[in-house]
Tab-separated table of C-alpha atoms and ligand atoms in Angstrom:
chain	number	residue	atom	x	y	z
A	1	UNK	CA	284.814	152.221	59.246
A	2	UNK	CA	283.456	149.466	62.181
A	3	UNK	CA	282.761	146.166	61.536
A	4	UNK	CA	281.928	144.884	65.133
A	5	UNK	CA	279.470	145.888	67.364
A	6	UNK	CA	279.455	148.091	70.033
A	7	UNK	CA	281.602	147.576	72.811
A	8	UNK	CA	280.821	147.250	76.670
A	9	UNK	CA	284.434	146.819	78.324
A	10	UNK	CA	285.641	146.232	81.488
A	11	UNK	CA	288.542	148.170	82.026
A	12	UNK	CA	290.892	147.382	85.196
A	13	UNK	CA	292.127	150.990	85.495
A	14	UNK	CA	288.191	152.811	85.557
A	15	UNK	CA	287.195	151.023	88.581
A	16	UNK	CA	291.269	150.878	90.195
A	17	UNK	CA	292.643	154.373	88.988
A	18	UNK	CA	295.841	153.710	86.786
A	19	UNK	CA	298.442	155.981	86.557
A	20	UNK	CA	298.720	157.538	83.314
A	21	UNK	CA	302.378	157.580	81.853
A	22	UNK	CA	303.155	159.334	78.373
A	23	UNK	CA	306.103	156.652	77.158
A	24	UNK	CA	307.304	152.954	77.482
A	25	UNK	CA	311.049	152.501	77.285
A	26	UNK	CA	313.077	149.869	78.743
A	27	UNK	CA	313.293	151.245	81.392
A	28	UNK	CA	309.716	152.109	81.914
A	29	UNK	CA	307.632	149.394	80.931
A	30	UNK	CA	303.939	149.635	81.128
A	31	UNK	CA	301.947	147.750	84.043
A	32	UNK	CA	298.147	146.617	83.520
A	33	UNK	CA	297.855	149.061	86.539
A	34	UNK	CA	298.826	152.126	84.148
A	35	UNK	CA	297.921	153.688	80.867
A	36	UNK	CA	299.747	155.507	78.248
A	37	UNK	CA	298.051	158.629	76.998
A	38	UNK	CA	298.539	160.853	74.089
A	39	UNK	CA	299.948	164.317	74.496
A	40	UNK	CA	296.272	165.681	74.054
A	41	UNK	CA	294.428	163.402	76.095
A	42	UNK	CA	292.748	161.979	73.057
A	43	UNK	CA	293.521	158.152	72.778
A	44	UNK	CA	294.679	155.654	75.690
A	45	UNK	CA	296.409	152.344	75.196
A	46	UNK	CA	296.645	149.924	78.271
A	47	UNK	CA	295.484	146.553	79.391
A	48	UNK	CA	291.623	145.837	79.056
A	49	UNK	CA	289.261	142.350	79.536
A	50	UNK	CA	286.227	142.487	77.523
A	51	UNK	CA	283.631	142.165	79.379
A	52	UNK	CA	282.281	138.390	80.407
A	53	UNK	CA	285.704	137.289	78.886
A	54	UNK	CA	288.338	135.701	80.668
A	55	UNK	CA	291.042	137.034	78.592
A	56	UNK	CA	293.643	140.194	78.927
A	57	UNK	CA	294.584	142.521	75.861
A	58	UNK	CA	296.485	145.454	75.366
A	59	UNK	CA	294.401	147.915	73.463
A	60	UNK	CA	293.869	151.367	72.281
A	61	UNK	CA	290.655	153.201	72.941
A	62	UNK	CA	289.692	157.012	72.635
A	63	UNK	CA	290.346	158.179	76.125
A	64	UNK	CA	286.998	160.187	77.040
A	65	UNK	CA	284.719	158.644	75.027
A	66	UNK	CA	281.892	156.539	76.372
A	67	UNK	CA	280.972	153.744	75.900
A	68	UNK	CA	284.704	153.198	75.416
A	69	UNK	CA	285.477	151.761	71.617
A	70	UNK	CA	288.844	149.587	71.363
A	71	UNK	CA	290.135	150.956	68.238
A	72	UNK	CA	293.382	148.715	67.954
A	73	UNK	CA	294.393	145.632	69.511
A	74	UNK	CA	298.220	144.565	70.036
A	75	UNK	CA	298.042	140.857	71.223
A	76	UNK	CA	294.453	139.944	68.975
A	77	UNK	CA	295.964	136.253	68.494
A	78	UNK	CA	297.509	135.493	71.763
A	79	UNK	CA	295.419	136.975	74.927
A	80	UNK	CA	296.390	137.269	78.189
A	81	UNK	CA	295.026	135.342	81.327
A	82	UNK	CA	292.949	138.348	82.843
A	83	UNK	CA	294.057	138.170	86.035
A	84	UNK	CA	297.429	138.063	85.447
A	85	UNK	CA	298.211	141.602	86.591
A	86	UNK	CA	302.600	140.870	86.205
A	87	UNK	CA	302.268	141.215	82.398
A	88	UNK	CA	303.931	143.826	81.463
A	89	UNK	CA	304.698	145.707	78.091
A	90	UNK	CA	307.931	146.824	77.322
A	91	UNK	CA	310.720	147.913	74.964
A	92	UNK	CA	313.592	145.711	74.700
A	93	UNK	CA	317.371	146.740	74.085
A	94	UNK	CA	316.981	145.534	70.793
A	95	UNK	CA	314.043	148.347	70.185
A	96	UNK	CA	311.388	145.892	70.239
A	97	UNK	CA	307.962	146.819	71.944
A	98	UNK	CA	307.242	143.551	73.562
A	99	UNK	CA	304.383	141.989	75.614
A	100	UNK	CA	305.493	139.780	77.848
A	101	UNK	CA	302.736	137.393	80.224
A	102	UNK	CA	303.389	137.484	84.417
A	103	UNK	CA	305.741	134.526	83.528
A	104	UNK	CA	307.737	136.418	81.273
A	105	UNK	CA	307.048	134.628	78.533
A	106	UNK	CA	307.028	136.702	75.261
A	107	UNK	CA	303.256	136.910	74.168
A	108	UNK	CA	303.655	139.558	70.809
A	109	UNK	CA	306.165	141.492	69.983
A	110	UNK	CA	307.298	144.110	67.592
A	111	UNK	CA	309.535	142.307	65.719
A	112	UNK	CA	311.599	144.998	64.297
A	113	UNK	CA	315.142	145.141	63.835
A	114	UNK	CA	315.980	148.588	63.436
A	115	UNK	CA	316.285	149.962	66.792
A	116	UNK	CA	317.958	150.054	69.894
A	117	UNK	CA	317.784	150.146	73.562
A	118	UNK	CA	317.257	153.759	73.095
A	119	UNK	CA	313.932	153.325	71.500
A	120	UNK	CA	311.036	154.824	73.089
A	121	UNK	CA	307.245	153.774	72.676
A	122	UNK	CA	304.736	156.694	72.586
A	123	UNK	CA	301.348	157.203	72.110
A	124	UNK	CA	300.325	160.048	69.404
A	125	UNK	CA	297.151	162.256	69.251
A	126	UNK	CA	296.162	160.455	66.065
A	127	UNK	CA	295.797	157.106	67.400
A	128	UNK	CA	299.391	155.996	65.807
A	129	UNK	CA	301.196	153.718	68.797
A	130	UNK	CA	304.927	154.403	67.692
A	131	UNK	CA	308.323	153.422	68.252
A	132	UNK	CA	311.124	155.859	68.103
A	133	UNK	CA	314.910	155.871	67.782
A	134	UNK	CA	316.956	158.457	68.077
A	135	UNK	CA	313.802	160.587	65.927
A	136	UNK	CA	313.322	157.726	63.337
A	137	UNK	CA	310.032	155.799	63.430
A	138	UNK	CA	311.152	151.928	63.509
A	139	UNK	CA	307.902	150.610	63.882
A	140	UNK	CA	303.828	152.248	63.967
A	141	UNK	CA	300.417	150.828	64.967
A	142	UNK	CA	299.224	152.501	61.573
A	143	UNK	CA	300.729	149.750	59.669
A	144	UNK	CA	299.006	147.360	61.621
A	145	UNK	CA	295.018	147.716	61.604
A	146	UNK	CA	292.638	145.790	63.555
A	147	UNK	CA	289.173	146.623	62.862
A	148	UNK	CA	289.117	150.223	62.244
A	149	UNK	CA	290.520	152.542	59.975
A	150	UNK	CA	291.377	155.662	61.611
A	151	UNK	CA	292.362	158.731	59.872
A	152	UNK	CA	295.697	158.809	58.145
A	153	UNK	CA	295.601	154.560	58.597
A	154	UNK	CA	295.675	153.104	54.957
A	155	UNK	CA	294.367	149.478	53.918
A	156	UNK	CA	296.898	148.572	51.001
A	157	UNK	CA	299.166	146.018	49.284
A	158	UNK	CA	302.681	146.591	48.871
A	159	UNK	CA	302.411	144.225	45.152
A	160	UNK	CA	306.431	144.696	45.251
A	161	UNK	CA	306.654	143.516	48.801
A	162	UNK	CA	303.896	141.570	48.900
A	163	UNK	CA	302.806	143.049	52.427
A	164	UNK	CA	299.302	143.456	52.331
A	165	UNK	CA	297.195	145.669	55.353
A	166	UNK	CA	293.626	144.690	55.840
A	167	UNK	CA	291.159	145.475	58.297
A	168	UNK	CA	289.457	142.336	60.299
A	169	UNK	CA	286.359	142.357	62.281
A	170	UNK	CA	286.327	140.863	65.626
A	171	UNK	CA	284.913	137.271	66.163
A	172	UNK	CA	282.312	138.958	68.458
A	173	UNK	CA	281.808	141.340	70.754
A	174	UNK	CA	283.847	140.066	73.563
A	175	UNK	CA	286.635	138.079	71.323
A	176	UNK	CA	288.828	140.301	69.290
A	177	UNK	CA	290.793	137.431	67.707
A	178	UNK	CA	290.091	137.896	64.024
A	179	UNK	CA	286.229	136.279	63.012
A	180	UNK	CA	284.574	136.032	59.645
A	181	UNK	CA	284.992	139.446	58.069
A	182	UNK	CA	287.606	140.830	55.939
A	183	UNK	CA	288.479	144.375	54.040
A	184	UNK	CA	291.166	144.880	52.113
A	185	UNK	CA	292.245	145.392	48.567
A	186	UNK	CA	293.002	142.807	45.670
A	187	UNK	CA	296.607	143.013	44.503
A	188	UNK	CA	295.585	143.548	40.749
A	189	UNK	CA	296.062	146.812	38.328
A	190	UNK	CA	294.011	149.027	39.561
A	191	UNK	CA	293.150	147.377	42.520
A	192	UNK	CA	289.637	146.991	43.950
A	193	UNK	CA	287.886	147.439	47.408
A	194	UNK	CA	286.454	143.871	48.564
A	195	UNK	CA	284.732	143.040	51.868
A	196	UNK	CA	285.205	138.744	52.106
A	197	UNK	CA	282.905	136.583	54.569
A	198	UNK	CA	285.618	134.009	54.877
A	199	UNK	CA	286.834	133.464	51.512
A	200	UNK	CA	283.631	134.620	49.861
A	201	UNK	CA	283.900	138.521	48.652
B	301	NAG	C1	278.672	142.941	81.501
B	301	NAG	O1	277.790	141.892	81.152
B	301	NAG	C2	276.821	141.616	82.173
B	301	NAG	C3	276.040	140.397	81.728
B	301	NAG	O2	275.692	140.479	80.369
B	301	NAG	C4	275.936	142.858	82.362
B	301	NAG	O3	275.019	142.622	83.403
B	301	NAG	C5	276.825	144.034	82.754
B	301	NAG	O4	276.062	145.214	82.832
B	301	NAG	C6	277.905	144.222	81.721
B	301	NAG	N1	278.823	145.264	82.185
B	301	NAG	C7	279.154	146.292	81.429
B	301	NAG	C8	280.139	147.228	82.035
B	301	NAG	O5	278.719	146.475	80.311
B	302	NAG	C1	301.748	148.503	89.372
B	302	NAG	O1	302.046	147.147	89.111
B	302	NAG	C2	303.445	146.850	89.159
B	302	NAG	C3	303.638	145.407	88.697
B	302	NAG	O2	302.726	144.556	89.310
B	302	NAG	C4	303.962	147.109	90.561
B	302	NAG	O3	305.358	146.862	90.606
B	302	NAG	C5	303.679	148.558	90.950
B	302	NAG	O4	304.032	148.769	92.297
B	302	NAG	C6	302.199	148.887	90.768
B	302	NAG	N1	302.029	150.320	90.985
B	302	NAG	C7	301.010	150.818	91.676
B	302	NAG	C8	300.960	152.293	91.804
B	302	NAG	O5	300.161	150.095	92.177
B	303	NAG	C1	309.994	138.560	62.310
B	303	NAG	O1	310.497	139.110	61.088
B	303	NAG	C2	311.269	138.201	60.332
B	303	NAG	C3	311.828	138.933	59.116
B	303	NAG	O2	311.492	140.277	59.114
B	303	NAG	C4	310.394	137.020	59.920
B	303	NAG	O3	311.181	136.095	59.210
B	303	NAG	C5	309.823	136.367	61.169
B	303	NAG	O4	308.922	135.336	60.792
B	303	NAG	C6	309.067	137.387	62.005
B	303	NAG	N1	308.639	136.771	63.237
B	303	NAG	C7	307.439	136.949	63.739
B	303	NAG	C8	307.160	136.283	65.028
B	303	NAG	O5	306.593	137.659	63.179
B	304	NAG	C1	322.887	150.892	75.244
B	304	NAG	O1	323.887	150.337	74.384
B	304	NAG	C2	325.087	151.066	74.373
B	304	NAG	C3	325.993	150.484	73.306
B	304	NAG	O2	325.891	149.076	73.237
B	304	NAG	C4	325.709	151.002	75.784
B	304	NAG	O3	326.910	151.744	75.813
B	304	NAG	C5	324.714	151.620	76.773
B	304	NAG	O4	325.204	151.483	78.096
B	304	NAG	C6	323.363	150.920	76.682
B	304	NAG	N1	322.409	151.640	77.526
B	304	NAG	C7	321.551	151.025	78.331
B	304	NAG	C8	320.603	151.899	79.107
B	304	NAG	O5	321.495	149.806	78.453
B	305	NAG	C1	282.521	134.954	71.532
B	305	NAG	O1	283.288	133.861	71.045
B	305	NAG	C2	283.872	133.078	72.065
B	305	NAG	C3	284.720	132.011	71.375
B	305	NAG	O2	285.572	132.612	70.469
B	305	NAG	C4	282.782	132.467	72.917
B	305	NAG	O3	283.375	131.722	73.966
B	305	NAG	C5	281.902	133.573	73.498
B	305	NAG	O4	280.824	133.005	74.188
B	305	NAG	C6	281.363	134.459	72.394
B	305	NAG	N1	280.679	135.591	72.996
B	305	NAG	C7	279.568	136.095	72.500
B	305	NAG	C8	279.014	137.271	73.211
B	305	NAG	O5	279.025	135.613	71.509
B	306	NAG	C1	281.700	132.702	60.974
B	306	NAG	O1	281.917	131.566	60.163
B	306	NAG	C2	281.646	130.343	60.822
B	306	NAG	C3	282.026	129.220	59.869
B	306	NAG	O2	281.512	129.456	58.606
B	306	NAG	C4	280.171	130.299	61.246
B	306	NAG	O3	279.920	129.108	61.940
B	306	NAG	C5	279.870	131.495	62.137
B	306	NAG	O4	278.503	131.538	62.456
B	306	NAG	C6	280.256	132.793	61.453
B	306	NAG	N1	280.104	133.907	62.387
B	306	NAG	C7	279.535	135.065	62.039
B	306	NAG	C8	279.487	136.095	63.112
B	306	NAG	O5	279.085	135.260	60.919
């Protein structure tokens, strides 16, 4: 499922050469000079600018497909200055994955509260950013769409929790923040499939 358009990026690490590293831990954070890769080569999550904007995100994308799709974007509300190439992504020692600007401020985080400074971010071959401790998932991208639905990715509402997974389109092709279009599912019995423009289904 796609609801932007196609995407012409500017990745740093195609024209610079990252190094590609296969987990994020605290002690390993991730640089916008590197990438982390899945086992099989098959998705890549690092630091991208769209191209003509002026903003940094940290994004997924399948690794050797061109032109490159972002599939899933971490920090869609709060970019980062593109230039700022002292942002780093890391896991803290309470087990959240964190993004934090050249200034160290905290731009997005995990916000979990189950792990540990044993945690361990890794990339999986299904597209699934997650964060392990001690073997026990404490946190997945999978809960957390963007704009696609890849498979094994659900769009749902939890009516007991009241947690509710939707997919939003980008505001264009350059600005991933969330724009006009909405999927998701309405919270009655059974529940139905809606696309919104704005509030409008
Ligand atoms: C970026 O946009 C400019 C202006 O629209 C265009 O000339 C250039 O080819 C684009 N670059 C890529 C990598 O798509
Ligand atoms: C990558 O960037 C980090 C942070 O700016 C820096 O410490 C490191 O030396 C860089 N590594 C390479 C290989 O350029
Ligand atoms: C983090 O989670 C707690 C409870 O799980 C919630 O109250 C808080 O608003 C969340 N903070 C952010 C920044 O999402
Ligand atoms: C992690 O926390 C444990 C218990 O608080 C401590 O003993 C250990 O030294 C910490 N490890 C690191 C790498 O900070
Ligand atoms: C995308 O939206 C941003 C504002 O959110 C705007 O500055 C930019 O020009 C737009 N780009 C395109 C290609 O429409
Ligand atoms: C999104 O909604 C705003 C406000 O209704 C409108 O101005 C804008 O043109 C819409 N954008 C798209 C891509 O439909």
């Amino acid at each position: 499922m796609r609801l932007s358009y196609f995407l012409y990026l500017f990745f740093i690490c195609r024209s610079l050469g990252c190094l590609a590293v296969s987990s994020i831990s605290s002690l390993e954070p991730l640089f916008p000079n590197q990438t982390l890769i899945s086992p099989s080569q098959i998705f890549e999550l690092g630091f991208f600018t769209p191209n003509g904007s002026v903003s940094q995100y940290v994004g997924m994308w399948y690794k050797n497909f061109t032109p490159s799709r972002v599939v899933w974007v971490a920090n869609r509300h709060q970019p980062l200055d593109y230039k700022d190439q002292f942002a780093s992504l890391t896991v803290g020692g309470d087990g959240n994955l964190r993004l934090f600007d050249g200034a160290r401020n905290v731009v997005w985080s995990t916000n979990v509260s189950r792990g540990s400074n044993s945690s361990v971010a890794m990339l999986l071959d299904t597209g699934n950013l997650v964060v392990e401790d001690s073997g026990n998932t404490v946190w997945e991208s999978f809960r957390f769409p963007t704009d696609i639905l890849l498979p094994g990715m659900k769009i749902e509402i939890n009516v007991k929790t009241g947690e509710k997974r939707y997919l939003i389109s980008w505001k264009n092709s350059t600005d991933p923040s969330p724009g006009n279009f909405t999927v998701g599912v309405t919270s009655e019995i059974p529940s139905q499939p809606f696309t919104w423009n704005g509030l409008a289904p």
